[in-house]
Amino acid sequence: MNSTTAPSPRVLAYRPEIDGLRTVAVLPVILFHAGFMFFSGGFVGVDIFFVISGYLITSILAAEIAQGHFSILKFYERRARRILPALFFVIIATLPFALLWMLDSDIQNLGRSIMSVAVFASNLFFWRNTDYFDPAAGEQPLLHTWSLAVEEQYYIFFPLFLLLAWKLKKPGLTLFILVITCVSLALAEWGATYHPAVNFYLLPTRAWELLAGSLTAMVLFRQPGTPAAPDGFSLVKAALAITGAGLVLYSVFGFDETTPFPSLYTVVPVLGTCLIILFASPHCVTGKVLSLKPMVWIGLLSYSAYLWHQPLFALYRLSPLQLSNHDQIVFPMLIVVVFLLAWFSWKYIEAPFRYKNRISQKGVFRWAVASIVLLLGIGGTLNAVYKPVADPMAVQVQDCEGYDARGSELACKKIGTGSRLVVLFGDSHVLPLVDAFSEDPAMTYMFVSIPGCPPLVGLERYDGIGNSSNCDKPGQLAHYAQQIASLQPEKIILVGRWTLYMHGWQKKNVLQKKHHLLQLETGETGLTPQQVVARGVDATVEFFGRTAPQSTLFILEQVPDIQMFGHVKAVVSALGDSVPRTAIDAWDESEMSMLADEANGGALRVIRTKQYFCNAASCEIGKDKRFYYLDDNHLSASGAKLLSEPLKMAINP
């Protein structure tokens, strides 16, 4: 987060415990992103940073306004000096490795994220493109810049707001800020339930955390000439500071990805941080611990460490090195590298830019504009160069009309306008199959995709994270299926990543919090995940047999799932164009058993896929520099084309 250094004593006296508090913020974030499950709530470090930032910036602004020498140009000069040099340096250093290890589509995405970072809108970009708690988010080198964007958007408005509202005097101004804080918090609590992605990334539901820091600053603010309060040991203050530390530590170790965030739960780390700022001093144990030299030193490096950790971790996860399965050894080593790089960029990038005698105000603004333009140019170039080449034979894909998504992320696309309707119904693996079809004047192909959810009635997800809201309520999946049945299609093809719902989402054999596992809507317990999926398949066969008796029902065998190996480009770099079939078959054993049972029943026909990817010994994941996957499970256009034949044979036997 932003590295606000101590200004001159006439504005704000230096408090070493604040640098120590930065350490308490940055270490949990780094350890959380490194996958250390003990720090399950480490993401609250960002919230601690927000409070610290609000406190420091408001303290400086209030002092300058009170003393009559506030300048908006000087304010933005300070922001540019502190934020842009290190940020620019880290992005440039990341690029060569990203170009080496990322897929073309991922590089294009990186280019778009660089452009959003350049204009401090990356929170908007990642809101539209990335679930923060999705395991795949760990492969996004610039994901962490969303928080910088929130801060900078806040500081577009706050200095002018404070300047205009200053005439209210301290009590009225403090009350005004408190009201806005409460409104933002109430919006966050509502958004955590109804719009969690928007709620997580955007300023309106994050502003209250920065404002909490501003309120803390107003409580401690004294008008020029006002005598300072006696600074000695107080048992009450010491107890309140320890309470604050306890709240922060509880949130770091007690929260996890299932905790709604931001929401009323976020009050815990935010209030804890405010109590530490208000009451920790060199005379109490909290202040003494936070003022220890190692704590202060790490705090001074915290901004650079925050900038470096995500690109370093993401690039490792995309590199062939991640196939070693030695994360427990590699990540501690990477954390050491993070702080070595942080020291380097703090000493040779951050610090030199702070000295006005080296770079003038005019020079800072010129450099800032030039660096922003350069980042926009780099991002725009990557976006253009790595944009997928348009296939002249590609079909015209249209949006469906009149499909009721009930507020979910359901997507519906179609090809053609013919009288024969075929519906492919499933999770996020449906839409890539568009590339398996060609236009036929007699046909209409409809693709109904519910991200993170199987096309099986009577089931619901219960992990409560991210896109689980697409199917975590009774009757949700039946509602989607009923709309398909009402169309009375000629054929319905069920598509899903079946092993995901049978084994849960795993990374390096560790079940993730966002596990995608299912339960019966009836509440029946004691079933294995495999049995739950089988029950769902049976219920779906019965459902369509009753509601669309003229429709022929198929289930598409899952294509080889390479999640146990990793991201496709890293796998190809390490293993070549194929992976051992034994590992694929072992992972798919439960799915194969289920499909065999369903095929024997006769009401559901199975479309086999593996023979188009695999021989007896191995499964191809690419050929002639064309990858068959977008990640470790979704098909690319090249991979989807391999399924043209089996799909065509099923539709027109």
C-alpha positions as semicolon CSV with decimal commas, in nm:
position;residue;x (nm);y (nm);z (nm)
1;M;0,000;0,000;0,000
2;N;0,107;0,360;-0,012
3;S;0,426;0,443;0,164
4;T;0,348;0,771;0,336
5;T;0,664;0,888;0,504
6;A;0,679;1,120;0,797
7;P;0,664;1,484;0,692
8;S;0,832;1,767;0,872
9;P;0,770;1,794;1,248
10;R;0,552;2,104;1,211
11;V;0,298;1,895;1,022
12;L;0,306;1,553;1,189
13;A;0,546;1,412;1,446
14;Y;0,702;1,079;1,356
15;R;0,554;0,778;1,534
16;P;0,763;0,462;1,495
17;E;0,470;0,248;1,609
18;I;0,286;0,342;1,287
19;D;0,566;0,189;1,083
20;G;0,540;-0,117;1,309
21;L;0,168;-0,127;1,239
22;R;0,246;-0,132;0,868
23;T;0,442;-0,451;0,936
24;V;0,135;-0,602;1,101
25;A;-0,054;-0,513;0,782
26;V;0,188;-0,629;0,513
27;L;0,310;-0,960;0,657
28;P;-0,036;-1,123;0,681
29;V;-0,119;-1,016;0,325
30;I;0,202;-1,168;0,192
31;L;0,161;-1,489;0,392
32;F;-0,203;-1,520;0,288
33;H;-0,118;-1,483;-0,080
34;A;0,166;-1,734;-0,035
35;G;-0,093;-1,990;0,072
36;F;-0,014;-2,020;0,443
37;M;-0,353;-2,138;0,568
38;F;-0,277;-2,038;0,930
39;F;-0,305;-1,675;0,812
40;S;-0,654;-1,742;0,675
41;G;-0,762;-1,381;0,729
42;G;-0,438;-1,225;0,609
43;F;-0,628;-1,028;0,347
44;V;-0,738;-0,788;0,627
45;G;-0,390;-0,637;0,603
46;V;-0,528;-0,425;0,320
47;D;-0,797;-0,291;0,554
48;I;-0,530;-0,204;0,811
49;F;-0,343;-0,016;0,541
50;F;-0,658;0,175;0,448
51;V;-0,700;0,296;0,807
52;I;-0,332;0,395;0,838
53;S;-0,350;0,583;0,509
54;G;-0,668;0,767;0,611
55;Y;-0,512;0,865;0,942
56;L;-0,179;0,989;0,805
57;I;-0,315;1,177;0,505
58;T;-0,593;1,343;0,705
59;S;-0,348;1,443;0,979
60;I;-0,121;1,609;0,724
61;L;-0,405;1,779;0,537
62;A;-0,571;1,904;0,856
63;A;-0,245;2,053;0,981
64;E;-0,175;2,224;0,648
65;I;-0,528;2,363;0,617
66;A;-0,522;2,489;0,977
67;Q;-0,186;2,656;0,921
68;G;-0,304;2,809;0,593
69;H;-0,048;2,656;0,359
70;F;-0,245;2,373;0,200
71;S;-0,178;2,330;-0,173
72;I;-0,355;2,076;-0,389
73;L;-0,055;2,072;-0,624
74;K;0,181;1,992;-0,338
75;F;-0,055;1,720;-0,220
76;Y;-0,057;1,544;-0,556
77;E;0,316;1,600;-0,588
78;R;0,365;1,404;-0,266
79;R;0,135;1,127;-0,390
80;A;0,327;1,104;-0,717
81;R;0,663;1,091;-0,541
82;R;0,552;0,814;-0,307
83;I;0,349;0,590;-0,535
84;L;0,452;0,608;-0,898
85;P;0,829;0,537;-0,908
86;A;0,822;0,201;-0,730
87;L;0,496;0,098;-0,898
88;F;0,636;0,179;-1,243
89;F;0,960;-0,007;-1,168
90;V;0,782;-0,324;-1,049
91;I;0,555;-0,335;-1,355
92;I;0,848;-0,296;-1,594
93;A;1,047;-0,565;-1,409
94;T;0,750;-0,804;-1,429
95;L;0,705;-0,780;-1,806
96;P;0,990;-1,002;-1,937
97;F;0,887;-1,296;-1,718
98;A;0,519;-1,248;-1,799
99;L;0,598;-1,259;-2,172
100;L;0,798;-1,577;-2,116
101;W;0,546;-1,771;-1,908
102;M;0,197;-1,642;-1,986
103;L;-0,040;-1,752;-2,261
104;D;-0,119;-1,498;-2,533
105;S;-0,470;-1,446;-2,390
106;D;-0,323;-1,388;-2,044
107;I;-0,068;-1,140;-2,182
108;Q;-0,351;-0,950;-2,349
109;N;-0,529;-0,947;-2,014
110;L;-0,210;-0,825;-1,847
111;G;-0,191;-0,540;-2,099
112;R;-0,544;-0,434;-2,013
113;S;-0,463;-0,449;-1,642
114;I;-0,150;-0,234;-1,695
115;M;-0,364;0,030;-1,869
116;S;-0,608;0,025;-1,578
117;V;-0,323;0,059;-1,328
118;A;-0,188;0,359;-1,519
119;V;-0,514;0,550;-1,467
120;F;-0,574;0,409;-1,115
121;A;-0,880;0,211;-1,221
122;S;-0,751;-0,142;-1,169
123;N;-1,016;-0,207;-0,905
124;L;-1,276;-0,158;-1,180
125;F;-1,086;-0,390;-1,412
126;F;-1,050;-0,671;-1,159
127;W;-1,409;-0,630;-1,043
128;R;-1,516;-0,717;-1,398
129;N;-1,262;-0,993;-1,451
130;T;-1,136;-1,162;-1,133
131;D;-1,278;-1,311;-0,816
132;Y;-1,023;-1,213;-0,550
133;F;-1,068;-1,541;-0,360
134;D;-1,060;-1,763;-0,666
135;P;-0,744;-1,980;-0,658
136;A;-0,679;-1,873;-1,018
137;A;-0,652;-1,512;-0,896
138;G;-0,308;-1,602;-0,766
139;E;-0,190;-1,606;-1,128
140;Q;-0,273;-1,237;-1,183
141;P;0,053;-1,037;-1,142
142;L;-0,117;-0,702;-1,082
143;L;-0,425;-0,810;-0,886
144;H;-0,302;-0,636;-0,570
145;T;-0,308;-0,294;-0,737
146;W;-0,686;-0,280;-0,686
147;S;-0,624;-0,138;-0,339
148;L;-0,395;0,136;-0,472
149;A;-0,672;0,234;-0,713
150;V;-0,924;0,258;-0,428
151;E;-0,690;0,488;-0,235
152;E;-0,615;0,714;-0,527
153;Q;-0,982;0,745;-0,618
154;Y;-1,049;0,840;-0,257
155;Y;-0,779;1,106;-0,263
156;I;-0,920;1,264;-0,575
157;F;-1,215;1,381;-0,365
158;F;-1,110;1,385;-0,002
159;P;-0,863;1,680;0,005
160;L;-1,115;1,911;-0,162
161;F;-1,393;1,780;0,063
162;L;-1,184;1,848;0,374
163;L;-1,090;2,196;0,251
164;L;-1,452;2,292;0,179
165;A;-1,587;2,137;0,499
166;W;-1,317;2,285;0,725
167;K;-1,536;2,583;0,815
168;L;-1,761;2,343;1,011
169;K;-1,488;2,336;1,276
170;K;-1,369;2,019;1,444
171;P;-1,690;1,889;1,615
172;G;-1,913;1,949;1,313
173;L;-1,655;1,819;1,067
174;T;-1,596;1,507;1,273
175;L;-1,971;1,442;1,291
176;F;-2,004;1,495;0,915
177;I;-1,726;1,243;0,845
178;L;-1,886;1,000;1,090
179;V;-2,218;1,015;0,906
180;I;-2,051;0,944;0,569
181;T;-1,855;0,661;0,731
182;C;-2,175;0,500;0,861
183;V;-2,347;0,532;0,522
184;S;-2,051;0,367;0,346
185;L;-2,041;0,088;0,607
186;A;-2,416;0,027;0,572
187;L;-2,371;0,006;0,194
188;A;-2,086;-0,245;0,243
189;E;-2,301;-0,464;0,470
190;W;-2,580;-0,464;0,211
191;G;-2,339;-0,523;-0,078
192;A;-2,172;-0,818;0,096
193;T;-2,499;-1,008;0,059
194;Y;-2,634;-0,887;-0,274
195;H;-2,333;-0,775;-0,481
196;P;-2,016;-0,925;-0,326
197;A;-1,783;-0,859;-0,621
198;V;-1,879;-0,492;-0,654
199;N;-1,868;-0,465;-0,277
200;F;-1,514;-0,600;-0,251
201;Y;-1,344;-0,386;-0,513
202;L;-1,516;-0,048;-0,538
203;L;-1,466;0,277;-0,348
204;P;-1,820;0,342;-0,215
205;T;-1,807;0,032;0,003
206;R;-1,441;0,075;0,097
207;A;-1,441;0,448;0,171
208;W;-1,556;0,398;0,532
209;E;-1,226;0,224;0,614
210;L;-1,022;0,523;0,498
211;L;-1,271;0,752;0,669
212;A;-1,224;0,558;0,993
213;G;-0,859;0,657;0,973
214;S;-0,968;1,015;0,902
215;L;-1,190;1,011;1,210
216;T;-0,895;0,887;1,416
217;A;-0,690;1,177;1,284
218;M;-0,963;1,426;1,376
219;V;-0,981;1,289;1,731
220;L;-0,606;1,341;1,772
221;F;-0,590;1,671;1,583
222;R;-0,507;1,987;1,775
223;Q;-0,529;2,339;1,638
224;P;-0,195;2,522;1,609
225;G;-0,101;2,668;1,945
226;T;-0,310;2,421;2,145
227;P;-0,104;2,264;2,426
228;A;-0,025;1,898;2,379
229;A;-0,194;1,651;2,609
230;P;0,029;1,498;2,879
231;D;0,215;1,204;2,725
232;G;0,264;0,941;2,994
233;F;0,160;0,591;3,084
234;S;-0,211;0,531;3,130
235;L;-0,348;0,192;3,225
236;V;-0,672;0,259;3,036
237;K;-0,490;0,364;2,720
238;A;-0,257;0,064;2,742
239;A;-0,557;-0,170;2,779
240;L;-0,731;-0,012;2,481
241;A;-0,416;-0,045;2,268
242;I;-0,386;-0,413;2,363
243;T;-0,755;-0,459;2,282
244;G;-0,692;-0,309;1,941
245;A;-0,400;-0,545;1,882
246;G;-0,621;-0,837;1,988
247;L;-0,892;-0,738;1,740
248;V;-0,641;-0,715;1,457
249;L;-0,481;-1,050;1,541
250;Y;-0,821;-1,217;1,578
251;S;-0,920;-1,103;1,228
252;V;-0,588;-1,220;1,078
253;F;-0,616;-1,570;1,227
254;G;-0,993;-1,603;1,273
255;F;-1,136;-1,477;0,944
256;D;-1,117;-1,666;0,617
257;E;-1,240;-1,652;0,258
258;T;-1,596;-1,730;0,365
259;T;-1,614;-1,418;0,583
260;P;-1,827;-1,154;0,403
261;F;-1,591;-0,869;0,316
262;P;-1,616;-0,578;0,353
263;S;-1,908;-0,591;0,595
264;L;-1,975;-0,549;0,966
265;Y;-1,707;-0,816;1,016
266;T;-1,455;-0,567;0,878
267;V;-1,524;-0,341;1,174
268;V;-1,309;-0,580;1,380
269;P;-0,971;-0,508;1,214
270;V;-1,065;-0,148;1,136
271;L;-1,162;-0,070;1,497
272;G;-0,855;-0,256;1,620
273;T;-0,629;-0,045;1,400
274;C;-0,797;0,277;1,515
275;L;-0,749;0,180;1,881
276;I;-0,380;0,112;1,821
277;I;-0,331;0,448;1,648
278;L;-0,523;0,631;1,920
279;F;-0,374;0,470;2,228
280;A;-0,044;0,294;2,149
281;S;0,256;0,495;2,270
282;P;0,620;0,435;2,362
283;H;0,502;0,395;2,723
284;C;0,282;0,087;2,671
285;V;0,364;-0,268;2,565
286;T;0,178;-0,239;2,231
287;G;0,372;0,071;2,135
288;K;0,700;-0,080;2,250
289;V;0,650;-0,396;2,044
290;L;0,546;-0,201;1,735
291;S;0,847;0,031;1,778
292;L;1,103;-0,249;1,781
293;K;1,366;-0,191;1,513
294;P;1,277;-0,500;1,304
295;M;0,910;-0,399;1,307
296;V;0,992;-0,044;1,201
297;W;1,236;-0,163;0,934
298;I;0,983;-0,399;0,773
299;G;0,722;-0,123;0,796
300;L;0,947;0,114;0,604
301;L;0,971;-0,149;0,328
302;S;0,599;-0,233;0,339
303;Y;0,492;-0,045;0,026
304;S;0,765;-0,195;-0,188
305;A;0,710;-0,539;-0,034
306;Y;0,340;-0,513;-0,111
307;L;0,418;-0,420;-0,471
308;W;0,664;-0,704;-0,525
309;H;0,493;-0,998;-0,358
310;Q;0,199;-1,054;-0,596
311;P;0,396;-1,044;-0,925
312;L;0,661;-1,272;-0,778
313;F;0,408;-1,527;-0,650
314;A;0,198;-1,512;-0,968
315;L;0,496;-1,560;-1,198
316;Y;0,612;-1,858;-0,995
317;R;0,266;-2,015;-1,028
318;L;0,282;-1,964;-1,404
319;S;0,637;-2,092;-1,445
320;P;0,758;-2,449;-1,498
321;L;0,905;-2,431;-1,146
322;Q;0,559;-2,474;-0,992
323;L;0,552;-2,835;-1,116
324;S;0,808;-2,923;-0,849
325;N;0,531;-2,946;-0,586
326;H;0,767;-2,797;-0,328
327;D;0,561;-2,492;-0,240
328;Q;0,634;-2,533;0,131
329;I;1,001;-2,471;0,051
330;V;0,969;-2,234;-0,245
331;F;0,731;-1,979;-0,094
332;P;0,942;-1,904;0,216
333;M;1,234;-1,849;-0,021
334;L;1,019;-1,622;-0,238
335;I;0,921;-1,418;0,067
336;V;1,289;-1,360;0,141
337;V;1,333;-1,248;-0,222
338;V;1,033;-1,016;-0,184
339;F;1,202;-0,831;0,100
340;L;1,538;-0,819;-0,076
341;L;1,370;-0,660;-0,378
342;A;1,168;-0,435;-0,145
343;W;1,488;-0,311;0,019
344;F;1,643;-0,244;-0,321
345;S;1,346;-0,049;-0,457
346;W;1,297;0,138;-0,127
347;K;1,661;0,249;-0,117
348;Y;1,722;0,318;-0,485
349;I;1,374;0,399;-0,623
350;E;1,143;0,520;-0,346
351;A;1,383;0,720;-0,130
352;P;1,559;0,924;-0,402
353;F;1,227;1,050;-0,540
354;R;1,130;1,196;-0,203
355;Y;1,401;1,460;-0,208
356;K;1,286;1,785;-0,365
357;N;1,642;1,902;-0,415
358;R;1,692;1,614;-0,660
359;I;1,367;1,640;-0,855
360;S;1,158;1,958;-0,866
361;Q;0,780;1,970;-0,853
362;K;0,768;2,039;-1,225
363;G;1,004;1,748;-1,285
364;V;0,787;1,514;-1,078
365;F;0,473;1,601;-1,274
366;R;0,654;1,566;-1,605
367;W;0,792;1,229;-1,499
368;A;0,449;1,118;-1,373
369;V;0,278;1,208;-1,700
370;A;0,552;1,041;-1,903
371;S;0,536;0,720;-1,696
372;I;0,157;0,705;-1,719
373;V;0,171;0,754;-2,096
374;L;0,439;0,487;-2,123
375;L;0,234;0,238;-1,919
376;L;-0,071;0,311;-2,134
377;G;0,144;0,254;-2,441
378;I;0,286;-0,073;-2,309
379;G;-0,055;-0,198;-2,202
380;G;-0,218;-0,093;-2,526
381;T;0,054;-0,262;-2,729
382;L;0,019;-0,590;-2,539
383;N;-0,358;-0,572;-2,576
384;A;-0,329;-0,522;-2,952
385;V;-0,039;-0,757;-3,032
386;Y;-0,172;-1,049;-2,828
387;K;-0,534;-1,005;-2,925
388;P;-0,666;-1,333;-3,068
389;V;-0,656;-1,342;-3,445
390;A;-1,008;-1,339;-3,583
391;D;-1,100;-1,669;-3,743
392;P;-1,255;-1,593;-4,084
393;M;-1,453;-1,916;-4,048
394;A;-1,584;-1,826;-3,702
395;V;-1,961;-1,840;-3,660
396;Q;-2,177;-1,543;-3,567
397;V;-2,261;-1,570;-3,198
398;Q;-2,557;-1,376;-3,057
399;D;-2,698;-1,314;-2,713
400;C;-3,014;-1,501;-2,621
401;E;-3,328;-1,300;-2,561
402;G;-3,568;-1,331;-2,273
403;Y;-3,362;-1,567;-2,056
404;D;-3,424;-1,501;-1,684
405;A;-3,090;-1,521;-1,500
406;R;-3,246;-1,420;-1,164
407;G;-2,954;-1,190;-1,087
408;S;-2,692;-1,462;-1,138
409;E;-2,390;-1,462;-1,371
410;L;-2,570;-1,694;-1,613
411;A;-2,475;-1,631;-1,975
412;C;-2,671;-1,743;-2,279
413;K;-2,541;-1,736;-2,637
414;K;-2,676;-1,883;-2,959
415;I;-2,571;-1,968;-3,314
416;G;-2,814;-1,978;-3,604
417;T;-3,190;-1,938;-3,641
418;G;-3,291;-2,281;-3,775
419;S;-3,591;-2,481;-3,661
420;R;-3,391;-2,761;-3,498
421;L;-3,284;-2,649;-3,149
422;V;-2,993;-2,804;-2,959
423;V;-2,915;-2,669;-2,611
424;L;-2,580;-2,713;-2,437
425;F;-2,648;-2,657;-2,067
426;G;-2,373;-2,643;-1,805
427;D;-2,108;-2,453;-1,614
428;S;-1,832;-2,227;-1,751
429;H;-1,713;-2,509;-1,980
430;V;-2,013;-2,453;-2,208
431;L;-1,913;-2,127;-2,377
432;P;-1,573;-2,246;-2,507
433;L;-1,763;-2,511;-2,705
434;V;-1,899;-2,237;-2,933
435;D;-1,582;-2,292;-3,136
436;A;-1,676;-2,656;-3,194
437;F;-1,975;-2,562;-3,410
438;S;-2,031;-2,426;-3,757
439;E;-2,343;-2,258;-3,890
440;D;-2,617;-2,476;-4,035
441;P;-2,933;-2,316;-4,181
442;A;-3,146;-2,591;-4,026
443;M;-2,997;-2,556;-3,675
444;T;-3,006;-2,328;-3,372
445;Y;-2,744;-2,400;-3,108
446;M;-2,798;-2,244;-2,765
447;F;-2,525;-2,231;-2,498
448;V;-2,648;-2,177;-2,142
449;S;-2,360;-2,130;-1,897
450;I;-2,383;-2,098;-1,518
451;P;-2,029;-2,030;-1,391
452;G;-1,929;-2,255;-1,105
453;C;-2,248;-2,463;-1,114
454;P;-2,341;-2,801;-1,266
455;P;-2,653;-2,837;-1,483
456;L;-2,811;-3,069;-1,226
457;V;-3,144;-3,005;-1,058
458;G;-3,198;-3,074;-0,689
459;L;-2,845;-2,970;-0,589
460;E;-2,692;-2,654;-0,443
461;R;-2,343;-2,531;-0,360
462;Y;-2,264;-2,464;0,003
463;D;-1,914;-2,313;0,012
464;G;-2,058;-1,960;0,013
465;I;-1,776;-1,797;-0,184
466;G;-1,771;-1,606;-0,512
467;N;-1,990;-1,751;-0,784
468;S;-2,154;-2,000;-0,546
469;S;-2,440;-1,748;-0,539
470;N;-2,528;-1,870;-0,889
471;C;-2,663;-2,195;-0,742
472;D;-2,668;-2,187;-0,362
473;K;-3,045;-2,147;-0,318
474;P;-3,311;-2,417;-0,345
475;G;-3,474;-2,432;-0,686
476;Q;-3,216;-2,214;-0,860
477;L;-3,083;-2,484;-1,094
478;A;-3,435;-2,615;-1,156
479;H;-3,539;-2,264;-1,261
480;Y;-3,265;-2,253;-1,525
481;A;-3,352;-2,606;-1,642
482;Q;-3,723;-2,526;-1,663
483;Q;-3,654;-2,242;-1,906
484;I;-3,466;-2,486;-2,128
485;A;-3,746;-2,742;-2,106
486;S;-4,003;-2,479;-2,202
487;L;-3,824;-2,444;-2,539
488;Q;-3,876;-2,817;-2,607
489;P;-3,537;-2,855;-2,779
490;E;-3,460;-3,151;-2,999
491;K;-3,150;-3,233;-2,797
492;I;-3,009;-3,123;-2,459
493;I;-2,639;-3,176;-2,384
494;L;-2,527;-3,153;-2,020
495;V;-2,176;-3,008;-1,988
496;G;-1,969;-2,982;-1,672
497;R;-1,636;-3,021;-1,505
498;W;-1,772;-3,325;-1,326
499;T;-1,460;-3,406;-1,127
500;L;-1,470;-3,059;-0,975
501;Y;-1,799;-3,140;-0,805
502;M;-1,681;-3,489;-0,708
503;H;-1,340;-3,397;-0,562
504;G;-1,374;-3,025;-0,493
505;W;-1,142;-2,753;-0,618
506;Q;-0,790;-2,856;-0,526
507;K;-0,453;-2,693;-0,570
508;K;-0,151;-2,913;-0,508
509;N;-0,387;-3,169;-0,346
510;V;-0,521;-2,913;-0,100
511;L;-0,897;-2,857;-0,097
512;Q;-0,969;-2,485;-0,140
513;K;-1,222;-2,288;0,061
514;K;-1,403;-2,223;-0,266
515;H;-1,443;-2,597;-0,310
516;H;-1,754;-2,611;-0,535
517;L;-1,887;-2,916;-0,352
518;L;-2,262;-2,975;-0,355
519;Q;-2,542;-3,092;-0,131
520;L;-2,896;-3,211;-0,192
521;E;-3,166;-2,946;-0,161
522;T;-3,358;-3,191;0,056
523;G;-3,090;-3,162;0,322
524;E;-3,013;-3,535;0,322
525;T;-2,669;-3,598;0,465
526;G;-2,423;-3,886;0,481
527;L;-2,355;-3,897;0,108
528;T;-2,016;-3,871;-0,059
529;P;-1,966;-3,592;-0,316
530;Q;-1,970;-3,858;-0,586
531;Q;-2,307;-3,988;-0,464
532;V;-2,446;-3,634;-0,451
533;V;-2,350;-3,573;-0,815
534;A;-2,496;-3,909;-0,920
535;R;-2,822;-3,821;-0,744
536;G;-2,823;-3,489;-0,929
537;V;-2,773;-3,659;-1,264
538;D;-3,060;-3,900;-1,190
539;A;-3,287;-3,613;-1,084
540;T;-3,200;-3,418;-1,398
541;V;-3,278;-3,715;-1,622
542;E;-3,614;-3,751;-1,447
543;F;-3,678;-3,374;-1,469
544;F;-3,623;-3,345;-1,843
545;G;-3,800;-3,675;-1,904
546;R;-4,104;-3,517;-1,743
547;T;-4,081;-3,158;-1,870
548;A;-3,927;-3,218;-2,216
549;P;-4,021;-3,575;-2,306
550;Q;-3,945;-3,525;-2,677
551;S;-3,588;-3,407;-2,609
552;T;-3,296;-3,647;-2,635
553;L;-3,067;-3,601;-2,335
554;F;-2,687;-3,632;-2,354
555;I;-2,404;-3,583;-2,108
556;L;-2,060;-3,472;-2,233
557;E;-1,768;-3,660;-2,085
558;Q;-1,528;-3,415;-1,924
559;V;-1,218;-3,345;-2,129
560;P;-0,887;-3,437;-1,962
561;D;-0,849;-3,217;-1,654
562;I;-0,486;-3,114;-1,607
563;Q;-0,533;-2,930;-1,277
564;M;-0,296;-3,170;-1,098
565;F;-0,018;-3,051;-1,331
566;G;-0,090;-2,676;-1,339
567;H;-0,137;-2,399;-1,593
568;V;-0,110;-2,531;-1,949
569;K;0,183;-2,316;-2,061
570;A;0,389;-2,412;-1,757
571;V;0,306;-2,779;-1,818
572;V;0,409;-2,759;-2,184
573;S;0,733;-2,582;-2,090
574;A;0,819;-2,859;-1,843
575;L;0,665;-3,176;-1,991
576;G;0,604;-3,104;-2,359
577;D;0,275;-3,135;-2,547
578;S;0,133;-3,426;-2,347
579;V;0,083;-3,553;-1,994
580;P;0,066;-3,913;-1,862
581;R;-0,278;-4,066;-1,906
582;T;-0,247;-4,263;-1,581
583;A;-0,278;-3,941;-1,378
584;I;-0,578;-3,825;-1,584
585;D;-0,759;-4,159;-1,548
586;A;-0,692;-4,178;-1,175
587;W;-0,846;-3,833;-1,124
588;D;-1,143;-3,915;-1,350
589;E;-1,221;-4,257;-1,204
590;S;-1,535;-4,142;-1,021
591;E;-1,666;-3,963;-1,331
592;M;-1,606;-4,269;-1,549
593;S;-1,796;-4,489;-1,304
594;M;-2,090;-4,249;-1,298
595;L;-2,105;-4,223;-1,677
596;A;-2,093;-4,600;-1,712
597;D;-2,388;-4,633;-1,476
598;E;-2,587;-4,366;-1,660
599;A;-2,510;-4,521;-2,000
600;N;-2,635;-4,858;-1,877
601;G;-2,961;-4,694;-1,769
602;G;-3,028;-4,585;-2,128
603;A;-3,211;-4,258;-2,056
604;L;-2,892;-4,053;-2,081
605;R;-2,650;-4,088;-2,370
606;V;-2,279;-4,027;-2,316
607;I;-2,067;-3,829;-2,564
608;R;-1,710;-3,952;-2,521
609;T;-1,428;-3,698;-2,550
610;K;-1,104;-3,847;-2,417
611;Q;-1,031;-4,049;-2,730
612;Y;-0,989;-3,720;-2,918
613;F;-0,718;-3,604;-2,675
614;C;-0,559;-3,923;-2,547
615;N;-0,395;-4,245;-2,661
616;A;-0,321;-4,539;-2,433
617;A;-0,019;-4,371;-2,273
618;S;-0,072;-3,994;-2,277
619;C;-0,311;-3,704;-2,335
620;E;-0,223;-3,414;-2,564
621;I;-0,260;-3,064;-2,424
622;G;-0,129;-2,884;-2,731
623;K;0,026;-2,930;-3,070
624;D;0,238;-2,722;-3,308
625;K;0,255;-2,434;-3,056
626;R;-0,124;-2,432;-3,020
627;F;-0,254;-2,493;-2,671
628;Y;-0,575;-2,690;-2,626
629;Y;-0,648;-2,518;-2,294
630;L;-0,691;-2,163;-2,164
631;D;-0,578;-2,262;-1,814
632;D;-0,579;-2,604;-1,650
633;N;-0,933;-2,711;-1,744
634;H;-1,114;-2,475;-1,990
635;L;-1,071;-2,549;-2,360
636;S;-0,923;-2,300;-2,602
637;A;-1,064;-2,259;-2,951
638;S;-0,812;-2,517;-3,077
639;G;-0,917;-2,761;-2,807
640;A;-1,288;-2,707;-2,870
641;K;-1,244;-2,786;-3,238
642;L;-1,129;-3,137;-3,140
643;L;-1,483;-3,199;-3,015
644;S;-1,654;-3,098;-3,338
645;E;-1,670;-3,458;-3,457
646;P;-1,823;-3,624;-3,147
647;L;-2,074;-3,341;-3,103
648;K;-2,173;-3,357;-3,469
649;M;-2,215;-3,735;-3,448
650;A;-2,441;-3,699;-3,143
651;I;-2,659;-3,431;-3,302
652;N;-2,679;-3,594;-3,645
653;P;-2,619;-3,967;-3,591
